[in-house]
């Protein structure tokens, strides 16, 4: 009896241990953030969540931006796929929904989602169903180096029109300053030029008409002219030597090292340039400036913006703790903290009170007055069409394709679909 009793106790202990082990949950979180200062805050938030949720572990995983884009379709088909993944929304998100690799989290975020900026939440919603949560807004524009601009006697505040930009490039070159640095090897940084020119020339009506196949679609006048104006810039040879061989992180570091006067970039590069500079210091606040993408005569509204609405998606079959952690991560307290550290333009109502930096306040104000915020074309149009946009833009920059053929190639890709 004593032996049976001991065996019984041992069995009970094993059963208790097994139940305890089964209750432990790991939430796998895959991100692409290269700025260690921001990742440090994320890690602190994850550890705080774990402390208040015994039995739950948040495991952070990192993939470099380009590797993430290339590997994600395969990763999402894996049984060991992460539970929370980074997203730029748009057509890529639509493709992932259609592939059945995401969880519908609508019911799990009811009520909570009311605290989010409606336009940002809508980007992660399809047919009234939510598949993720937004986390930040961004704007594309020109970051500039005050010292190099002053060396060439170029006033960044005076660059208002496309002709102003072309004139500034000529003046900078004459002064022996590299006008613009770009990560041409990754292609998508070059698509900012073509896309933003389309925003400036035709605005939202031209984009919506192209989606419907009207006015020649993406081969129409607006998009051909975008390529023609971009070629005007390319013909001035404004970029650093070997720009088509530069990856984006290398280009951002080059700007942070003070080797070029300007870079057309996402507003988050304001901080990222410090992390990627050779000395890990980069350009200080007093040395960095910003101006909005120049207007085009007779074009769209100057307040129209290009940028991202980024966030996180929940993959198919993820534990409920993944959604719970995501709600915790995209909460007012965390968003206010990230805003106060000047890492994000928040999407949670009231979190913008944390913004304490003049640059971040400027971007927030620009986005607030924008009636048309265009998501990146390479995301908005879906993976296949987006790849063509990036490819042909890089070919215009490299001189191997003319603007008319580039526009026709994008239209052909759009007709074929993703």
Short mmCIF file of C-alpha atoms in Angstrom, two decimals:
data_model
loop_
_atom_site.label_atom_id
_atom_site.label_comp_id
_atom_site.label_asym_id
_atom_site.label_seq_id
_atom_site.Cartn_x
_atom_site.Cartn_y
_atom_site.Cartn_z
CA UNK A 1 0.00 0.00 0.00
CA UNK A 2 2.84 2.36 0.89
CA UNK A 3 4.46 1.63 -2.48
CA UNK A 4 1.18 2.22 -4.29
CA UNK A 5 0.71 5.39 -2.31
CA UNK A 6 4.11 6.65 -3.32
CA UNK A 7 3.46 5.69 -6.92
CA UNK A 8 0.13 7.45 -6.75
CA UNK A 9 1.71 10.60 -5.40
CA UNK A 10 4.40 10.41 -8.05
CA UNK A 11 1.79 9.95 -10.76
CA UNK A 12 -0.20 12.87 -9.40
CA UNK A 13 2.94 15.02 -9.33
CA UNK A 14 3.75 14.05 -12.93
CA UNK A 15 0.20 14.87 -13.98
CA UNK A 16 0.39 18.23 -12.23
CA UNK A 17 3.74 18.97 -13.88
CA UNK A 18 2.36 17.96 -17.27
CA UNK A 19 -0.68 20.20 -16.86
CA UNK A 20 1.58 23.06 -15.80
CA UNK A 21 3.86 22.53 -18.77
CA UNK A 22 0.89 22.32 -21.13
CA UNK A 23 -0.35 25.67 -19.80
CA UNK A 24 2.89 27.41 -20.78
CA UNK A 25 2.44 29.35 -24.03
CA UNK A 26 5.08 30.85 -26.29
CA UNK A 27 4.08 33.77 -28.49
CA UNK A 28 6.52 34.06 -31.40
CA UNK A 29 6.90 37.64 -32.60
CA UNK A 30 8.77 38.29 -35.87
CA UNK A 31 9.96 41.84 -36.52
CA UNK A 32 12.29 43.78 -38.85
CA UNK A 33 13.27 46.70 -36.61
CA UNK A 34 16.97 47.53 -36.98
CA UNK A 35 17.13 50.29 -34.37
CA UNK A 36 18.38 48.70 -31.11
CA UNK A 37 17.07 51.57 -29.00
CA UNK A 38 13.51 50.90 -30.15
CA UNK A 39 13.90 47.12 -29.85
CA UNK A 40 15.08 47.61 -26.25
CA UNK A 41 11.74 49.23 -25.39
CA UNK A 42 9.88 46.42 -27.17
CA UNK A 43 11.80 43.86 -25.12
CA UNK A 44 10.95 45.69 -21.90
CA UNK A 45 7.27 45.69 -22.88
CA UNK A 46 7.41 41.95 -23.63
CA UNK A 47 9.05 41.20 -20.28
CA UNK A 48 6.45 43.34 -18.46
CA UNK A 49 3.68 41.40 -20.19
CA UNK A 50 5.28 38.09 -19.19
CA UNK A 51 5.53 39.25 -15.57
CA UNK A 52 1.80 39.98 -15.45
CA UNK A 53 0.87 36.82 -17.37
CA UNK A 54 2.57 33.82 -15.74
CA UNK A 55 3.03 30.91 -18.11
CA UNK A 56 3.28 33.11 -21.22
CA UNK A 57 6.60 33.72 -22.96
CA UNK A 58 7.03 36.29 -25.74
CA UNK A 59 9.85 35.22 -28.04
CA UNK A 60 11.19 37.99 -30.28
CA UNK A 61 12.68 37.02 -33.63
CA UNK A 62 14.39 39.33 -36.13
CA UNK A 63 14.76 39.25 -39.91
CA UNK A 64 16.36 42.00 -42.00
CA UNK A 65 13.84 43.90 -44.12
CA UNK A 66 14.67 42.40 -47.53
CA UNK A 67 15.12 38.88 -46.15
CA UNK A 68 11.75 39.22 -44.42
CA UNK A 69 9.97 40.13 -47.66
CA UNK A 70 11.67 37.30 -49.56
CA UNK A 71 11.16 34.58 -46.96
CA UNK A 72 7.75 35.48 -45.51
CA UNK A 73 5.60 33.48 -48.00
CA UNK A 74 7.56 30.33 -47.14
CA UNK A 75 7.58 31.13 -43.41
CA UNK A 76 3.79 31.48 -43.42
CA UNK A 77 3.40 27.98 -44.86
CA UNK A 78 5.51 26.47 -42.08
CA UNK A 79 3.96 24.67 -39.12
CA UNK A 80 6.43 26.55 -36.94
CA UNK A 81 5.42 29.97 -38.26
CA UNK A 82 5.53 33.00 -35.94
CA UNK A 83 2.29 34.18 -34.34
CA UNK A 84 2.77 37.93 -34.82
CA UNK A 85 4.28 39.29 -38.04
CA UNK A 86 5.10 42.77 -39.32
CA UNK A 87 2.95 44.25 -42.07
CA UNK A 88 2.69 47.27 -44.37
CA UNK A 89 -0.97 46.32 -45.08
CA UNK A 90 -2.23 46.98 -48.63
CA UNK A 91 -2.40 44.38 -51.39
CA UNK A 92 0.18 42.14 -49.70
CA UNK A 93 -2.16 41.81 -46.72
CA UNK A 94 -5.06 41.04 -49.09
CA UNK A 95 -3.00 38.25 -50.70
CA UNK A 96 -2.20 36.79 -47.28
CA UNK A 97 -5.89 36.82 -46.31
CA UNK A 98 -6.80 35.04 -49.53
CA UNK A 99 -4.07 32.47 -48.88
CA UNK A 100 -5.72 31.63 -45.55
CA UNK A 101 -2.59 32.16 -43.45
CA UNK A 102 -4.01 34.82 -41.10
CA UNK A 103 -6.43 34.68 -38.19
CA UNK A 104 -9.59 36.79 -38.12
CA UNK A 105 -9.27 38.66 -34.80
CA UNK A 106 -12.35 40.88 -35.17
CA UNK A 107 -14.18 39.51 -32.13
CA UNK A 108 -11.05 39.60 -29.98
CA UNK A 109 -10.46 43.33 -30.56
CA UNK A 110 -14.07 44.55 -30.33
CA UNK A 111 -14.30 47.61 -28.13
CA UNK A 112 -10.53 47.90 -27.88
CA UNK A 113 -10.27 48.89 -31.55
CA UNK A 114 -12.45 51.95 -30.90
CA UNK A 115 -9.37 53.65 -29.43
CA UNK A 116 -7.48 53.47 -32.73
CA UNK A 117 -7.31 56.02 -35.54
CA UNK A 118 -10.06 54.81 -37.92
CA UNK A 119 -7.99 55.14 -41.11
CA UNK A 120 -5.12 53.19 -39.56
CA UNK A 121 -7.41 50.42 -38.34
CA UNK A 122 -9.11 50.24 -41.75
CA UNK A 123 -5.76 49.38 -43.35
CA UNK A 124 -5.73 46.11 -41.40
CA UNK A 125 -9.36 45.31 -42.09
CA UNK A 126 -10.91 43.51 -45.06
CA UNK A 127 -14.65 43.12 -45.68
CA UNK A 128 -15.31 44.38 -42.18
CA UNK A 129 -13.02 41.80 -40.55
CA UNK A 130 -9.78 42.65 -38.70
CA UNK A 131 -6.66 40.55 -39.20
CA UNK A 132 -4.22 42.71 -37.29
CA UNK A 133 -3.65 46.02 -35.56
CA UNK A 134 -1.87 49.15 -36.79
CA UNK A 135 1.00 50.53 -34.77
CA UNK A 136 2.38 53.62 -36.50
CA UNK A 137 2.04 56.15 -39.31
CA UNK A 138 4.89 57.54 -41.38
CA UNK A 139 5.53 60.07 -44.13
CA UNK A 140 7.99 59.98 -47.03
CA UNK A 141 9.92 63.18 -47.61
CA UNK A 142 13.43 64.58 -47.90
CA UNK A 143 15.73 64.42 -44.91
CA UNK A 144 18.64 66.79 -45.37
CA UNK A 145 22.00 67.67 -43.85
CA UNK A 146 22.01 71.34 -42.80
CA UNK A 147 25.80 71.70 -43.00
CA UNK A 148 26.12 70.28 -46.51
CA UNK A 149 23.14 72.31 -47.72
CA UNK A 150 24.72 75.46 -46.24
CA UNK A 151 28.07 74.61 -47.84
CA UNK A 152 26.38 74.82 -51.24
CA UNK A 153 24.25 77.81 -50.15
CA UNK A 154 21.03 75.84 -50.71
CA UNK A 155 18.09 76.70 -48.45
CA UNK A 156 16.01 73.55 -47.89
CA UNK A 157 13.01 75.70 -46.95
CA UNK A 158 13.13 77.14 -50.47
CA UNK A 159 12.69 73.77 -52.19
CA UNK A 160 8.98 73.87 -52.90
CA UNK A 161 8.62 72.77 -56.53
CA UNK A 162 10.13 69.98 -58.64
CA UNK A 163 12.14 72.61 -60.54
CA UNK A 164 13.46 73.86 -57.19
CA UNK A 165 14.72 70.35 -56.41
CA UNK A 166 16.43 70.01 -59.78
CA UNK A 167 18.11 73.39 -59.29
CA UNK A 168 19.26 72.38 -55.78
CA UNK A 169 20.82 69.18 -57.17
CA UNK A 170 22.79 71.19 -59.75
CA UNK A 171 23.99 73.66 -57.12
CA UNK A 172 25.06 70.91 -54.72
CA UNK A 173 27.00 69.12 -57.45
CA UNK A 174 28.73 72.35 -58.43
CA UNK A 175 29.81 72.75 -54.79
CA UNK A 176 31.30 69.24 -54.74
CA UNK A 177 28.54 67.79 -52.55
CA UNK A 178 26.77 64.49 -53.28
CA UNK A 179 23.14 65.66 -53.57
CA UNK A 180 21.20 62.46 -52.76
CA UNK A 181 21.96 59.02 -51.35
CA UNK A 182 19.67 56.09 -52.15
CA UNK A 183 19.70 52.33 -51.60
CA UNK A 184 19.21 51.42 -55.24
CA UNK A 185 20.01 47.71 -54.82
CA UNK A 186 16.81 47.27 -52.80
CA UNK A 187 14.83 49.11 -55.52
CA UNK A 188 11.91 50.16 -53.32
CA UNK A 189 13.68 53.35 -52.12
CA UNK A 190 13.75 54.42 -55.79
CA UNK A 191 10.04 53.75 -56.22
CA UNK A 192 9.37 56.58 -53.75
CA UNK A 193 10.27 59.07 -56.50
CA UNK A 194 7.98 57.64 -59.18
CA UNK A 195 5.15 57.05 -56.71
CA UNK A 196 5.31 60.44 -55.04
CA UNK A 197 5.43 62.16 -58.40
CA UNK A 198 2.22 60.29 -59.30
CA UNK A 199 0.68 61.52 -56.04
CA UNK A 200 1.74 65.08 -56.86
CA UNK A 201 0.61 64.95 -60.50
CA UNK A 202 -2.70 63.13 -60.27
CA UNK A 203 -3.58 62.77 -56.59
CA UNK A 204 -6.12 60.24 -55.39
CA UNK A 205 -8.41 60.57 -58.46
CA UNK A 206 -5.65 59.36 -60.80
CA UNK A 207 -4.76 56.40 -58.58
CA UNK A 208 -8.38 55.33 -58.14
CA UNK A 209 -9.03 55.66 -61.89
CA UNK A 210 -5.97 53.52 -62.64
CA UNK A 211 -7.24 50.82 -60.27
CA UNK A 212 -10.48 50.78 -62.30
CA UNK A 213 -8.56 50.64 -65.58
CA UNK A 214 -9.68 54.09 -66.66
CA UNK A 215 -7.63 56.74 -68.52
CA UNK A 216 -5.12 54.15 -69.66
CA UNK A 217 -4.73 52.69 -66.17
CA UNK A 218 -1.15 52.76 -64.88
CA UNK A 219 0.03 53.33 -68.44
CA UNK A 220 -1.92 56.61 -68.53
CA UNK A 221 -0.68 60.18 -68.67
CA UNK A 222 -0.17 60.66 -64.93
CA UNK A 223 2.12 57.67 -64.60
CA UNK A 224 4.05 58.30 -67.80
CA UNK A 225 4.68 61.86 -66.66
CA UNK A 226 5.85 60.55 -63.27
CA UNK A 227 8.52 58.57 -65.06
CA UNK A 228 9.46 61.49 -67.28
CA UNK A 229 9.97 63.84 -64.33
CA UNK A 230 11.91 61.16 -62.46
CA UNK A 231 14.15 60.79 -65.51
CA UNK A 232 14.79 64.55 -65.39
CA UNK A 233 16.31 64.00 -61.97
CA UNK A 234 18.15 60.82 -62.97
CA UNK A 235 19.74 62.61 -65.94
CA UNK A 236 21.40 65.02 -63.51
CA UNK A 237 23.19 62.04 -61.88
CA UNK A 238 22.16 63.13 -58.38
CA UNK A 239 22.94 59.91 -56.51
CA UNK A 240 26.14 58.66 -54.89
CA UNK A 241 28.58 56.65 -57.00
CA UNK A 242 27.46 53.03 -57.29
CA UNK A 243 23.96 53.76 -55.96
CA UNK A 244 22.50 50.68 -57.65
CA UNK A 245 24.82 48.54 -55.52
CA UNK A 246 23.83 50.13 -52.19
CA UNK A 247 21.39 48.31 -49.91
CA UNK A 248 19.05 50.62 -47.99
CA UNK A 249 20.72 50.20 -44.56
CA UNK A 250 24.05 51.07 -46.19
CA UNK A 251 22.51 54.17 -47.77
CA UNK A 252 20.90 55.28 -44.49
CA UNK A 253 24.27 54.88 -42.77
CA UNK A 254 25.92 56.88 -45.56
CA UNK A 255 23.49 59.74 -44.87
CA UNK A 256 24.11 59.42 -41.12
CA UNK A 257 27.85 59.64 -41.81
CA UNK A 258 27.30 63.06 -43.41
CA UNK A 259 28.30 62.01 -46.93
CA UNK A 260 25.22 63.24 -48.83
CA UNK A 261 23.03 66.33 -48.59
CA UNK A 262 19.67 64.58 -48.90
CA UNK A 263 17.82 61.28 -48.88
CA UNK A 264 14.21 60.66 -49.86
CA UNK A 265 13.10 58.42 -47.04
CA UNK A 266 10.44 57.31 -44.59
CA UNK A 267 10.29 59.68 -41.62
CA UNK A 268 11.52 56.90 -39.30
CA UNK A 269 14.97 57.27 -40.93
CA UNK A 270 15.31 60.41 -38.80
CA UNK A 271 16.27 58.07 -35.96
CA UNK A 272 17.48 55.05 -37.92
CA UNK A 273 20.36 57.04 -39.47
CA UNK A 274 21.92 57.26 -36.03
CA UNK A 275 21.85 53.51 -35.45
CA UNK A 276 23.28 52.79 -38.92
CA UNK A 277 25.97 55.50 -38.98
CA UNK A 278 29.52 54.21 -38.66
CA UNK A 279 29.97 55.97 -35.29
CA UNK A 280 26.46 54.97 -34.09
CA UNK A 281 25.87 58.69 -33.43
CA UNK A 282 24.89 59.99 -36.85
CA UNK A 283 23.51 63.44 -37.46
CA UNK A 284 22.37 65.37 -34.39
CA UNK A 285 19.04 67.16 -34.32
CA UNK A 286 20.62 70.52 -35.08
CA UNK A 287 22.26 69.11 -38.23
CA UNK A 288 19.25 67.38 -39.75
CA UNK A 289 16.36 69.01 -41.60
CA UNK A 290 13.28 68.01 -43.57
CA UNK A 291 11.21 69.27 -46.47
CA UNK A 292 8.09 67.78 -48.01
CA UNK A 293 8.23 66.22 -51.46
CA UNK A 294 8.11 69.09 -53.98
CA UNK A 295 4.89 70.02 -55.75
CA UNK A 296 4.36 69.72 -59.48
CA UNK A 297 2.71 72.52 -61.42
CA UNK A 298 -0.98 71.84 -61.97
CA UNK A 299 -0.87 68.67 -59.88
CA UNK A 300 -2.48 67.30 -56.72
CA UNK A 301 -2.78 69.03 -53.36
CA UNK A 302 0.56 69.86 -51.68
CA UNK A 303 -0.83 68.39 -48.45
CA UNK A 304 -1.22 64.91 -50.03
CA UNK A 305 1.20 62.48 -48.42
CA UNK A 306 2.94 59.22 -49.26
CA UNK A 307 3.88 56.91 -46.44
CA UNK A 308 3.06 53.84 -44.46
CA UNK A 309 0.46 52.53 -42.10
CA UNK A 310 2.39 49.76 -40.44
CA UNK A 311 1.30 47.20 -37.92
CA UNK A 312 1.09 43.57 -36.91
CA UNK A 313 -0.88 40.53 -38.11
CA UNK A 314 -1.87 37.37 -36.27
CA UNK A 315 -1.13 34.16 -38.16
CA UNK A 316 -3.50 31.23 -38.53
CA UNK A 317 -3.85 28.95 -35.51
CA UNK A 318 -2.07 31.27 -33.07
CA UNK A 319 -2.87 31.04 -29.35
CA UNK A 320 -5.28 33.61 -27.93
CA UNK A 321 -2.36 35.03 -25.96
CA UNK A 322 -0.90 36.36 -29.21
CA UNK A 323 -3.86 38.70 -29.70
CA UNK A 324 -3.85 39.59 -26.02
CA UNK A 325 -0.19 40.57 -26.14
CA UNK A 326 -0.72 42.56 -29.34
CA UNK A 327 -3.49 44.56 -27.68
CA UNK A 328 -1.12 45.18 -24.78
CA UNK A 329 1.65 46.27 -27.16
CA UNK A 330 -0.65 48.60 -29.13
CA UNK A 331 -2.04 50.21 -25.98
CA UNK A 332 -2.16 53.87 -25.04
CA UNK A 333 0.57 53.49 -22.40
CA UNK A 334 3.03 51.73 -24.70
CA UNK A 335 2.23 53.96 -27.67
CA UNK A 336 2.71 57.06 -25.50
CA UNK A 337 6.08 55.70 -24.35
CA UNK A 338 7.22 55.03 -27.91
CA UNK A 339 5.96 58.45 -29.00
CA UNK A 340 7.81 60.10 -26.11
CA UNK A 341 10.99 58.37 -27.30
CA UNK A 342 10.20 59.80 -30.76
CA UNK A 343 10.06 56.41 -32.47
CA UNK A 344 6.48 56.51 -33.79
CA UNK A 345 3.59 58.68 -34.85
CA UNK A 346 1.04 56.78 -32.75
CA UNK A 347 -2.32 55.39 -33.85
CA UNK A 348 -3.94 55.14 -30.41
CA UNK A 349 -6.04 58.19 -29.63
CA UNK A 350 -4.37 60.39 -27.01
CA UNK A 351 -0.95 58.78 -27.30
CA UNK A 352 0.30 61.68 -29.43
CA UNK A 353 0.53 63.63 -26.17
CA UNK A 354 3.82 61.79 -25.73
CA UNK A 355 5.40 63.49 -28.73
CA UNK A 356 8.03 65.93 -27.49
CA UNK A 357 10.26 66.34 -30.52
CA UNK A 358 9.84 69.12 -33.08
CA UNK A 359 10.50 66.79 -36.02
CA UNK A 360 7.99 64.17 -34.91
CA UNK A 361 5.41 66.86 -34.19
CA UNK A 362 5.95 68.22 -37.70
CA UNK A 363 5.31 64.78 -39.27
CA UNK A 364 2.24 64.27 -37.07
CA UNK A 365 0.90 67.67 -38.15
CA UNK A 366 1.53 66.88 -41.82
CA UNK A 367 -0.38 63.61 -41.53
CA UNK A 368 -3.20 65.28 -39.63
CA UNK A 369 -3.83 67.78 -42.44
CA UNK A 370 -3.44 65.23 -45.24
CA UNK A 371 -6.72 64.33 -46.93
CA UNK A 372 -4.99 61.70 -49.08
CA UNK A 373 -2.35 59.46 -47.51
CA UNK A 374 -1.14 57.00 -50.15
CA UNK A 375 0.31 53.72 -48.92
CA UNK A 376 3.50 52.57 -50.64
CA UNK A 377 2.65 51.30 -54.14
CA UNK A 378 4.80 48.17 -53.74
CA UNK A 379 2.55 47.19 -50.82
CA UNK A 380 -0.75 48.72 -51.91
CA UNK A 381 -0.78 47.03 -55.32
CA UNK A 382 0.11 43.57 -54.02
CA UNK A 383 3.34 41.55 -54.17
CA UNK A 384 3.50 40.77 -57.89
CA UNK A 385 2.55 44.22 -59.16
CA UNK A 386 4.61 45.90 -56.44
CA UNK A 387 7.67 43.97 -57.55
CA UNK A 388 7.20 45.28 -61.10
CA UNK A 389 6.84 48.86 -59.80
CA UNK A 390 10.14 48.53 -57.95
CA UNK A 391 11.89 46.83 -60.87
CA UNK A 392 10.93 49.36 -63.54
CA UNK A 393 11.66 52.32 -61.28
CA UNK A 394 15.16 50.95 -60.74
CA UNK A 395 15.49 50.46 -64.50
CA UNK A 396 14.57 54.09 -65.17
CA UNK A 397 17.17 55.09 -62.58
CA UNK A 398 19.74 52.86 -64.24
CA UNK A 399 18.91 54.08 -67.75
CA UNK A 400 17.77 50.71 -69.10
CA UNK A 401 14.05 51.53 -69.50
CA UNK A 402 12.18 54.60 -70.66
CA UNK A 403 9.25 56.06 -68.68
CA UNK A 404 6.62 55.01 -71.23
CA UNK A 405 7.65 51.35 -71.22
CA UNK A 406 7.86 51.43 -67.42
CA UNK A 407 4.27 52.64 -67.11
CA UNK A 408 3.10 50.04 -69.64
CA UNK A 409 4.85 47.27 -67.71
CA UNK A 410 3.07 48.26 -64.50
CA UNK A 411 -0.30 48.37 -66.25
CA UNK A 412 0.33 44.92 -67.79
CA UNK A 413 1.21 43.55 -64.35
CA UNK A 414 -1.92 45.12 -62.84
CA UNK A 415 -4.12 43.53 -65.53
CA UNK A 416 -2.52 40.16 -64.92
CA UNK A 417 -3.04 40.52 -61.18
CA UNK A 418 -1.33 39.01 -58.19
#
